[in-house]
Amino acid sequence: LGAVDADIVVMAAAVADYRVAHVSTGKMRKEDSPGAAPSIELVENPDILSRLAGELRVPGQTLVGFAAETVESTEELLERGRRKRARKGVDLLAVNAVGWNEGFEVDQNTLHLIDADDQVIDTASGSKRAVAEALLDGVLAVRSARPADARVAVRDPGVREDGVELRPLSWRERDVERFRDRPGPAVVQV
């Protein structure tokens, strides 16, 4: 996992908590079991974020998780988010409601950021870009609020042995512009 070398790790919500236990090597035909519907056994997917927050945790690292929840109210959303943040052991949890008309396949989103003290430190609504920028602001606020001795893993600007330039993060002015039109994931060394 490359995340163990990062100062900040932001993990997206799991695509699925479960997967099929046994994958068929061929087509499942009705004639093979007439009159009976096939049953599908599910097994739990590995919890990568919990592993990063536990056995692979690096001192000074900031871990951010996501929770996409189907809920009836904002209060229920925040309560589920707090429980998930505690269960996962992350520094910050970004939680949003999802459903037929929110979260997915829409231009606007609302995101609540819950810190390690279970406080909602920000609620951002707007375009996905605006919400993403608010998330980054929240991450930087959490990191800057730590005592200096808790930030030992933060790299000083300079050049690594392999020639990679290390510099302070400045999303608004430089990095967003650099990565806007690039295909694939954007990785910024901090």
mmCIF file of C-alpha atoms in Angstrom, residues 19-132:
data_model
loop_
_atom_site.group_PDB
_atom_site.id
_atom_site.type_symbol
_atom_site.label_atom_id
_atom_site.label_comp_id
_atom_site.label_asym_id
_atom_site.label_seq_id
_atom_site.Cartn_x
_atom_site.Cartn_y
_atom_site.Cartn_z
ATOM 1 C CA ARG A 19 -18.617 -9.299 -2.696
ATOM 2 C CA VAL A 20 -19.726 -12.619 -4.157
ATOM 3 C CA ALA A 21 -18.090 -15.545 -2.321
ATOM 4 C CA HIS A 22 -17.928 -17.883 -5.326
ATOM 5 C CA VAL A 23 -17.643 -16.611 -8.870
ATOM 6 C CA SER A 24 -18.988 -18.939 -11.548
ATOM 7 C CA THR A 25 -16.536 -19.879 -14.254
ATOM 8 C CA GLY A 26 -19.354 -20.086 -16.791
ATOM 9 C CA LYS A 27 -22.925 -19.115 -17.419
ATOM 10 C CA MET A 28 -25.436 -20.178 -14.776
ATOM 11 C CA ARG A 29 -28.244 -21.805 -16.799
ATOM 12 C CA LYS A 30 -31.848 -22.295 -15.780
ATOM 13 C CA GLU A 31 -31.726 -25.854 -17.110
ATOM 14 C CA ASP A 32 -28.971 -26.740 -14.612
ATOM 15 C CA SER A 33 -31.366 -26.215 -11.683
ATOM 16 C CA PRO A 34 -34.945 -26.207 -13.024
ATOM 17 C CA GLY A 35 -37.493 -24.385 -10.890
ATOM 18 C CA ALA A 36 -34.934 -23.140 -8.378
ATOM 19 C CA ALA A 37 -33.488 -19.658 -8.328
ATOM 20 C CA PRO A 38 -29.746 -19.584 -7.699
ATOM 21 C CA SER A 39 -28.569 -18.301 -4.357
ATOM 22 C CA ILE A 40 -25.652 -15.959 -4.011
ATOM 23 C CA GLU A 41 -23.421 -16.077 -0.954
ATOM 24 C CA LEU A 42 -21.695 -12.838 0.013
ATOM 25 C CA VAL A 43 -18.519 -12.272 2.024
ATOM 26 C CA GLU A 44 -17.244 -9.056 3.575
ATOM 27 C CA ASN A 45 -14.654 -7.073 1.626
ATOM 28 C CA PRO A 46 -11.378 -6.202 3.389
ATOM 29 C CA ASP A 47 -11.504 -2.900 5.266
ATOM 30 C CA ILE A 48 -8.468 -1.092 3.873
ATOM 31 C CA LEU A 49 -9.072 2.137 5.812
ATOM 32 C CA SER A 50 -9.305 0.354 9.180
ATOM 33 C CA ARG A 51 -6.054 -1.446 8.375
ATOM 34 C CA LEU A 52 -4.355 1.865 7.511
ATOM 35 C CA ALA A 53 -5.643 3.399 10.757
ATOM 36 C CA GLY A 54 -4.517 0.374 12.760
ATOM 37 C CA GLU A 55 -1.521 -1.794 12.007
ATOM 38 C CA LEU A 56 -0.172 0.396 9.180
ATOM 39 C CA ARG A 57 -0.589 3.772 10.920
ATOM 40 C CA VAL A 58 2.352 6.134 10.447
ATOM 41 C CA PRO A 59 3.101 8.794 13.109
ATOM 42 C CA GLY A 60 2.036 12.254 11.945
ATOM 43 C CA GLN A 61 -0.106 10.883 9.125
ATOM 44 C CA THR A 62 -3.601 12.311 8.621
ATOM 45 C CA LEU A 63 -6.238 9.767 7.602
ATOM 46 C CA VAL A 64 -9.494 10.889 6.011
ATOM 47 C CA GLY A 65 -12.392 8.541 5.376
ATOM 48 C CA PHE A 66 -15.681 8.938 3.550
ATOM 49 C CA ALA A 67 -19.149 7.733 4.408
ATOM 50 C CA ALA A 68 -21.897 7.774 1.805
ATOM 51 C CA GLU A 69 -25.112 7.096 3.726
ATOM 52 C CA THR A 70 -28.788 6.603 2.946
ATOM 53 C CA VAL A 71 -30.607 8.341 5.795
ATOM 54 C CA GLU A 72 -33.855 10.098 6.680
ATOM 55 C CA SER A 73 -32.361 13.174 8.388
ATOM 56 C CA THR A 74 -29.216 15.226 8.897
ATOM 57 C CA GLU A 75 -29.148 14.125 12.555
ATOM 58 C CA GLU A 76 -29.110 10.455 11.505
ATOM 59 C CA LEU A 77 -26.411 11.212 8.920
ATOM 60 C CA LEU A 78 -24.159 12.873 11.512
ATOM 61 C CA GLU A 79 -24.722 10.104 14.062
ATOM 62 C CA ARG A 80 -23.820 7.408 11.514
ATOM 63 C CA GLY A 81 -20.782 9.491 10.543
ATOM 64 C CA ARG A 82 -19.610 9.803 14.150
ATOM 65 C CA ARG A 83 -19.965 6.065 14.728
ATOM 66 C CA LYS A 84 -18.084 5.282 11.533
ATOM 67 C CA ARG A 85 -15.300 7.750 12.332
ATOM 68 C CA ALA A 86 -14.803 6.124 15.738
ATOM 69 C CA ARG A 87 -14.977 2.593 14.314
ATOM 70 C CA LYS A 88 -12.446 3.362 11.584
ATOM 71 C CA GLY A 89 -10.097 5.398 13.781
ATOM 72 C CA VAL A 90 -9.596 8.199 11.253
ATOM 73 C CA ASP A 91 -8.671 11.825 11.945
ATOM 74 C CA LEU A 92 -11.454 13.213 9.782
ATOM 75 C CA LEU A 93 -14.557 11.693 8.234
ATOM 76 C CA ALA A 94 -16.385 13.277 5.302
ATOM 77 C CA VAL A 95 -20.013 12.160 5.346
ATOM 78 C CA ASN A 96 -22.745 12.844 2.820
ATOM 79 C CA ALA A 97 -26.238 11.608 2.118
ATOM 80 C CA VAL A 98 -26.747 9.599 -1.054
ATOM 81 C CA GLY A 99 -29.830 8.358 -2.815
ATOM 82 C CA TRP A 100 -31.795 8.647 -6.017
ATOM 83 C CA ASN A 101 -31.605 12.455 -5.994
ATOM 84 C CA GLU A 102 -28.458 13.266 -4.033
ATOM 85 C CA GLY A 103 -24.792 12.370 -3.833
ATOM 86 C CA PHE A 104 -24.441 10.503 -7.131
ATOM 87 C CA GLU A 105 -25.116 11.704 -10.663
ATOM 88 C CA VAL A 106 -25.914 15.248 -9.520
ATOM 89 C CA ASP A 107 -23.896 18.448 -9.825
ATOM 90 C CA GLN A 108 -24.442 19.662 -6.254
ATOM 91 C CA ASN A 109 -23.454 17.948 -3.027
ATOM 92 C CA THR A 110 -23.390 18.575 0.719
ATOM 93 C CA LEU A 111 -20.546 17.232 2.828
ATOM 94 C CA HIS A 112 -20.114 17.286 6.614
ATOM 95 C CA LEU A 113 -16.605 16.991 8.095
ATOM 96 C CA ILE A 114 -16.352 15.233 11.472
ATOM 97 C CA ASP A 115 -13.074 15.463 13.395
ATOM 98 C CA ALA A 116 -11.485 13.104 15.943
ATOM 99 C CA ASP A 117 -13.456 14.809 18.747
ATOM 100 C CA ASP A 118 -16.703 13.996 16.860
ATOM 101 C CA GLN A 119 -17.280 17.692 16.168
ATOM 102 C CA VAL A 120 -18.634 18.836 12.811
ATOM 103 C CA ILE A 121 -15.868 21.226 11.809
ATOM 104 C CA ASP A 122 -17.445 22.214 8.501
ATOM 105 C CA THR A 123 -20.480 21.673 6.321
ATOM 106 C CA ALA A 124 -19.957 22.477 2.673
ATOM 107 C CA SER A 125 -22.641 22.658 -0.003
ATOM 108 C CA GLY A 126 -22.241 23.445 -3.652
ATOM 109 C CA SER A 127 -20.523 22.063 -6.704
ATOM 110 C CA LYS A 128 -18.433 18.950 -6.273
ATOM 111 C CA ARG A 129 -15.349 21.086 -6.851
ATOM 112 C CA ALA A 130 -16.338 23.560 -4.116
ATOM 113 C CA VAL A 131 -17.059 20.702 -1.721
ATOM 114 C CA ALA A 132 -13.703 19.079 -2.569
#
